């Protein structure tokens, strides 16, 4: 669930504009970019089928502005992937907390790299725990496949215990997260990997081809039977 934050206001406080643009650096590698896009499109696809297409916001590599005075640490950057529940799904240049009813992400995933791992495991984890109070935080390294998840309990992140398959349950998404074919993927409650839109399209195309071949075989079978009947002097159209 989202945790709204109260901001102190006074006459001498000047709030920055709400239309702040994201100022995040590009992701480290092609693998990182593909992983981020995979997380976004698969969640959109799955939740569209569940009629949840308009009550959440999922984004990647987007700045989160959380201080009304815009006091930012130089070391802090926006999450590689995050989800906010119970909000309007619409395009945003960045996520500005005080323009979003004080909502912070329900779930954050950072994609580790050599240059960001220390910050992701240290400073960012501390910010997400103590300031954002984000209920769930995960990290994943697309290169060495390091994967861990944490749930906020009593104000402190505690490790999420994996199931026998090595999957980590997300209460926020009602889905498992786990590594499948070297990618971080979603899994349903039964532990089955959730297909990507491309995988579904491929399966549908293969099924359609199988049906076409089956229909063609049935047609050829009927034509051979009709030919045999004609050889016996029987008009197949009269049967």
Tab-separated table of C-alpha atoms in Angstrom:
chain	number	residue	atom	x	y	z
A	1	UNK	CA	0.000	0.000	0.000
A	2	UNK	CA	1.136	3.571	-0.578
A	3	UNK	CA	2.224	5.672	2.366
A	4	UNK	CA	1.371	9.356	2.032
A	5	UNK	CA	3.830	11.834	3.491
A	6	UNK	CA	2.951	15.093	5.157
A	7	UNK	CA	4.924	18.139	4.094
A	8	UNK	CA	5.473	21.053	6.412
A	9	UNK	CA	4.222	24.244	4.876
A	10	UNK	CA	4.660	27.867	5.883
A	11	UNK	CA	4.417	31.211	4.174
A	12	UNK	CA	8.176	31.447	3.651
A	13	UNK	CA	8.475	28.081	1.900
A	14	UNK	CA	8.614	28.387	-1.892
A	15	UNK	CA	7.597	25.184	-3.607
A	16	UNK	CA	9.329	24.385	-6.893
A	17	UNK	CA	7.185	23.884	-10.003
A	18	UNK	CA	5.435	20.541	-10.344
A	19	UNK	CA	6.429	19.987	-13.969
A	20	UNK	CA	9.997	18.988	-13.105
A	21	UNK	CA	11.694	16.927	-15.774
A	22	UNK	CA	13.595	13.718	-15.174
A	23	UNK	CA	17.351	14.125	-15.211
A	24	UNK	CA	18.574	10.535	-15.041
A	25	UNK	CA	21.659	9.200	-16.849
A	26	UNK	CA	21.216	6.466	-19.456
A	27	UNK	CA	21.249	2.889	-18.217
A	28	UNK	CA	24.621	1.193	-18.051
A	29	UNK	CA	24.276	-1.376	-20.849
A	30	UNK	CA	21.903	-2.797	-23.426
A	31	UNK	CA	21.128	-5.608	-20.970
A	32	UNK	CA	20.035	-3.064	-18.359
A	33	UNK	CA	17.828	-1.240	-20.863
A	34	UNK	CA	16.186	-4.442	-22.074
A	35	UNK	CA	15.587	-5.571	-18.510
A	36	UNK	CA	13.886	-2.315	-17.571
A	37	UNK	CA	11.647	-2.411	-20.649
A	38	UNK	CA	10.793	-6.056	-19.953
A	39	UNK	CA	9.609	-5.277	-16.429
A	40	UNK	CA	7.419	-2.410	-17.628
A	41	UNK	CA	5.797	-4.033	-20.655
A	42	UNK	CA	5.112	-7.362	-18.939
A	43	UNK	CA	3.423	-5.706	-15.970
A	44	UNK	CA	1.352	-3.535	-18.320
A	45	UNK	CA	0.344	-6.593	-20.328
A	46	UNK	CA	-0.563	-8.713	-17.316
A	47	UNK	CA	-2.499	-6.026	-15.472
A	48	UNK	CA	-4.363	-5.005	-18.619
A	49	UNK	CA	-5.857	-8.501	-18.672
A	50	UNK	CA	-6.842	-8.023	-15.018
A	51	UNK	CA	-8.558	-4.698	-15.814
A	52	UNK	CA	-5.934	-2.834	-13.803
A	53	UNK	CA	-4.647	-0.751	-16.677
A	54	UNK	CA	-5.518	2.675	-15.250
A	55	UNK	CA	-4.926	2.524	-11.481
A	56	UNK	CA	-1.147	2.392	-11.252
A	57	UNK	CA	1.985	4.000	-12.649
A	58	UNK	CA	5.038	1.958	-13.628
A	59	UNK	CA	8.159	3.607	-14.987
A	60	UNK	CA	11.891	3.222	-15.323
A	61	UNK	CA	14.915	5.497	-15.013
A	62	UNK	CA	12.662	8.378	-13.986
A	63	UNK	CA	13.496	10.977	-11.347
A	64	UNK	CA	11.502	11.028	-8.130
A	65	UNK	CA	11.366	14.526	-6.606
A	66	UNK	CA	10.517	14.155	-2.938
A	67	UNK	CA	11.801	17.328	-1.220
A	68	UNK	CA	9.622	20.455	-1.524
A	69	UNK	CA	12.829	22.500	-1.301
A	70	UNK	CA	14.557	20.305	-3.868
A	71	UNK	CA	17.491	19.459	-1.655
A	72	UNK	CA	19.092	16.566	-3.520
A	73	UNK	CA	22.171	14.499	-2.817
A	74	UNK	CA	24.538	14.365	-5.771
A	75	UNK	CA	24.751	10.607	-5.251
A	76	UNK	CA	20.994	10.067	-5.502
A	77	UNK	CA	19.417	9.083	-8.797
A	78	UNK	CA	15.936	7.878	-9.717
A	79	UNK	CA	15.056	4.171	-9.525
A	80	UNK	CA	15.652	1.960	-12.551
A	81	UNK	CA	12.091	0.639	-12.135
A	82	UNK	CA	9.270	1.523	-9.772
A	83	UNK	CA	5.532	1.045	-9.342
A	84	UNK	CA	3.044	3.329	-7.611
A	85	UNK	CA	-0.358	1.827	-6.849
A	86	UNK	CA	-3.738	3.526	-6.564
A	87	UNK	CA	-2.842	6.421	-8.823
A	88	UNK	CA	-3.700	7.609	-12.312
A	89	UNK	CA	-1.808	5.989	-15.151
A	90	UNK	CA	-0.766	8.874	-17.374
A	91	UNK	CA	2.473	10.181	-18.956
A	92	UNK	CA	4.776	12.043	-16.578
A	93	UNK	CA	8.125	13.785	-17.077
A	94	UNK	CA	9.062	12.785	-13.530
A	95	UNK	CA	7.385	11.692	-10.308
A	96	UNK	CA	6.858	14.723	-8.069
A	97	UNK	CA	5.669	13.489	-4.680
A	98	UNK	CA	3.922	16.685	-3.560
A	99	UNK	CA	1.979	16.761	-6.841
A	100	UNK	CA	0.889	13.129	-6.376
A	101	UNK	CA	-0.956	13.276	-3.044
A	102	UNK	CA	2.277	12.499	-1.211
A	103	UNK	CA	2.540	9.059	-2.790
A	104	UNK	CA	5.870	7.253	-2.973
A	105	UNK	CA	6.595	4.032	-4.880
A	106	UNK	CA	5.105	0.814	-3.539
A	107	UNK	CA	7.912	-1.184	-5.122
A	108	UNK	CA	11.360	-0.304	-6.438
A	109	UNK	CA	13.838	-2.407	-8.424
A	110	UNK	CA	17.405	-1.292	-9.024
A	111	UNK	CA	19.503	-2.885	-11.764
A	112	UNK	CA	23.003	-3.286	-10.372
A	113	UNK	CA	26.195	-2.526	-12.246
A	114	UNK	CA	29.828	-2.119	-11.200
A	115	UNK	CA	29.430	1.648	-10.988
A	116	UNK	CA	26.091	1.693	-9.119
A	117	UNK	CA	26.017	-1.423	-6.911
A	118	UNK	CA	27.517	0.243	-3.842
A	119	UNK	CA	25.038	3.157	-4.008
A	120	UNK	CA	22.077	0.867	-4.758
A	121	UNK	CA	22.912	-1.334	-1.758
A	122	UNK	CA	23.803	1.555	0.520
A	123	UNK	CA	22.588	5.117	0.042
A	124	UNK	CA	19.576	4.339	-2.132
A	125	UNK	CA	18.448	1.475	0.095
A	126	UNK	CA	18.656	3.826	3.080
A	127	UNK	CA	16.644	6.516	1.279
A	128	UNK	CA	13.971	4.042	0.156
A	129	UNK	CA	13.738	2.659	3.695
A	130	UNK	CA	13.860	5.819	5.793
A	131	UNK	CA	12.447	8.568	3.537
A	132	UNK	CA	10.328	6.873	0.886
A	133	UNK	CA	9.278	4.031	3.218
A	134	UNK	CA	8.741	1.975	0.091
A	135	UNK	CA	7.190	-1.359	1.172
A	136	UNK	CA	9.362	-3.529	-1.113
A	137	UNK	CA	12.831	-3.083	-2.591
A	138	UNK	CA	14.594	-5.478	-4.976
A	139	UNK	CA	17.888	-5.412	-6.830
A	140	UNK	CA	19.084	-7.463	-9.777
A	141	UNK	CA	22.319	-7.564	-11.737
A	142	UNK	CA	21.649	-8.397	-15.415
A	143	UNK	CA	25.259	-9.555	-15.844
A	144	UNK	CA	26.041	-11.781	-12.863
A	145	UNK	CA	22.345	-12.413	-12.001
A	146	UNK	CA	22.650	-11.330	-8.355
A	147	UNK	CA	19.101	-11.000	-7.027
A	148	UNK	CA	17.731	-9.969	-3.624
A	149	UNK	CA	14.539	-8.533	-2.201
A	150	UNK	CA	13.515	-6.746	0.976
A	151	UNK	CA	10.225	-5.993	2.709
A	152	UNK	CA	9.712	-3.073	5.075
A	153	UNK	CA	8.867	-4.405	8.552
A	154	UNK	CA	8.808	-2.100	11.536
A	155	UNK	CA	10.509	0.602	9.502
A	156	UNK	CA	13.471	-1.600	8.537
A	157	UNK	CA	14.088	-3.644	5.405
A	158	UNK	CA	14.156	-7.382	6.074
A	159	UNK	CA	15.230	-9.955	3.444
A	160	UNK	CA	12.396	-11.715	1.599
A	161	UNK	CA	12.828	-15.473	1.943
A	162	UNK	CA	12.811	-17.344	-1.386
A	163	UNK	CA	10.416	-20.206	-2.063
A	164	UNK	CA	11.783	-23.643	-3.086
A	165	UNK	CA	12.105	-22.377	-6.680
A	166	UNK	CA	14.217	-19.449	-5.556
A	167	UNK	CA	11.398	-16.978	-6.268
A	168	UNK	CA	10.660	-13.938	-4.095
A	169	UNK	CA	7.043	-13.049	-3.405
A	170	UNK	CA	5.922	-9.450	-3.893
A	171	UNK	CA	2.903	-8.568	-1.801
A	172	UNK	CA	2.595	-5.284	-3.672
A	173	UNK	CA	2.290	-6.957	-7.089
A	174	UNK	CA	0.734	-10.245	-5.931
A	175	UNK	CA	3.369	-11.887	-8.124
A	176	UNK	CA	6.669	-13.655	-7.647
A	177	UNK	CA	9.918	-12.223	-8.995
A	178	UNK	CA	12.698	-14.525	-10.089
A	179	UNK	CA	15.457	-15.191	-12.607
A	180	UNK	CA	14.432	-17.032	-15.785
A	181	UNK	CA	16.765	-17.462	-18.752
A	182	UNK	CA	19.109	-14.786	-17.364
A	183	UNK	CA	16.364	-12.185	-16.964
A	184	UNK	CA	14.320	-10.951	-14.034
A	185	UNK	CA	10.773	-12.107	-14.724
A	186	UNK	CA	7.352	-12.191	-13.101
A	187	UNK	CA	5.809	-15.480	-11.973
A	188	UNK	CA	2.226	-16.185	-10.932
A	189	UNK	CA	1.176	-17.555	-7.552
A	190	UNK	CA	1.700	-21.122	-8.838
A	191	UNK	CA	5.296	-20.332	-9.749
A	192	UNK	CA	4.753	-20.288	-13.517
A	193	UNK	CA	6.673	-17.646	-15.459
A	194	UNK	CA	4.421	-14.951	-16.894
A	195	UNK	CA	4.847	-14.824	-20.700
A	196	UNK	CA	5.939	-11.676	-22.459
A	197	UNK	CA	3.698	-10.140	-25.153
A	198	UNK	CA	6.174	-11.414	-27.757
A	199	UNK	CA	6.023	-14.945	-26.364
A	200	UNK	CA	2.235	-14.869	-26.396
A	201	UNK	CA	2.242	-13.623	-30.010
A	202	UNK	CA	4.656	-16.403	-30.990
A	203	UNK	CA	2.527	-19.057	-29.295
A	204	UNK	CA	-0.598	-17.739	-30.997
A	205	UNK	CA	1.159	-17.762	-34.384
A	206	UNK	CA	2.386	-21.327	-33.830
A	207	UNK	CA	-1.095	-22.421	-32.754
A	208	UNK	CA	-2.650	-20.792	-35.820
A	209	UNK	CA	-0.094	-22.553	-38.057
A	210	UNK	CA	-0.839	-25.887	-36.408
A	211	UNK	CA	-4.554	-25.351	-36.964
A	212	UNK	CA	-3.911	-24.423	-40.602
A	213	UNK	CA	-1.854	-27.569	-41.155
A	214	UNK	CA	-4.500	-29.692	-39.433
A	215	UNK	CA	-7.238	-28.217	-41.641
A	216	UNK	CA	-5.087	-28.794	-44.746
A	217	UNK	CA	-4.516	-32.417	-43.761
A	218	UNK	CA	-8.253	-32.937	-43.237
A	219	UNK	CA	-8.949	-31.429	-46.671
A	220	UNK	CA	-6.372	-33.693	-48.331
A	221	UNK	CA	-7.815	-36.713	-46.504
A	222	UNK	CA	-11.322	-35.850	-47.710
A	223	UNK	CA	-10.068	-35.428	-51.284
A	224	UNK	CA	-8.341	-38.839	-51.232
A	225	UNK	CA	-11.503	-40.463	-49.890
A	226	UNK	CA	-13.611	-38.807	-52.576
A	227	UNK	CA	-11.190	-40.008	-55.285
A	228	UNK	CA	-11.366	-43.570	-53.933
A	229	UNK	CA	-15.152	-43.505	-53.955
A	230	UNK	CA	-15.150	-42.334	-57.596
A	231	UNK	CA	-12.859	-45.237	-58.501
A	232	UNK	CA	-15.522	-47.539	-57.036
A	233	UNK	CA	-18.197	-45.815	-59.082
A	234	UNK	CA	-19.690	-43.949	-56.179
A	235	UNK	CA	-20.420	-40.243	-56.376
A	236	UNK	CA	-19.165	-38.804	-53.067
A	237	UNK	CA	-21.591	-35.898	-53.376
A	238	UNK	CA	-24.525	-38.294	-53.021
A	239	UNK	CA	-23.317	-39.788	-49.757
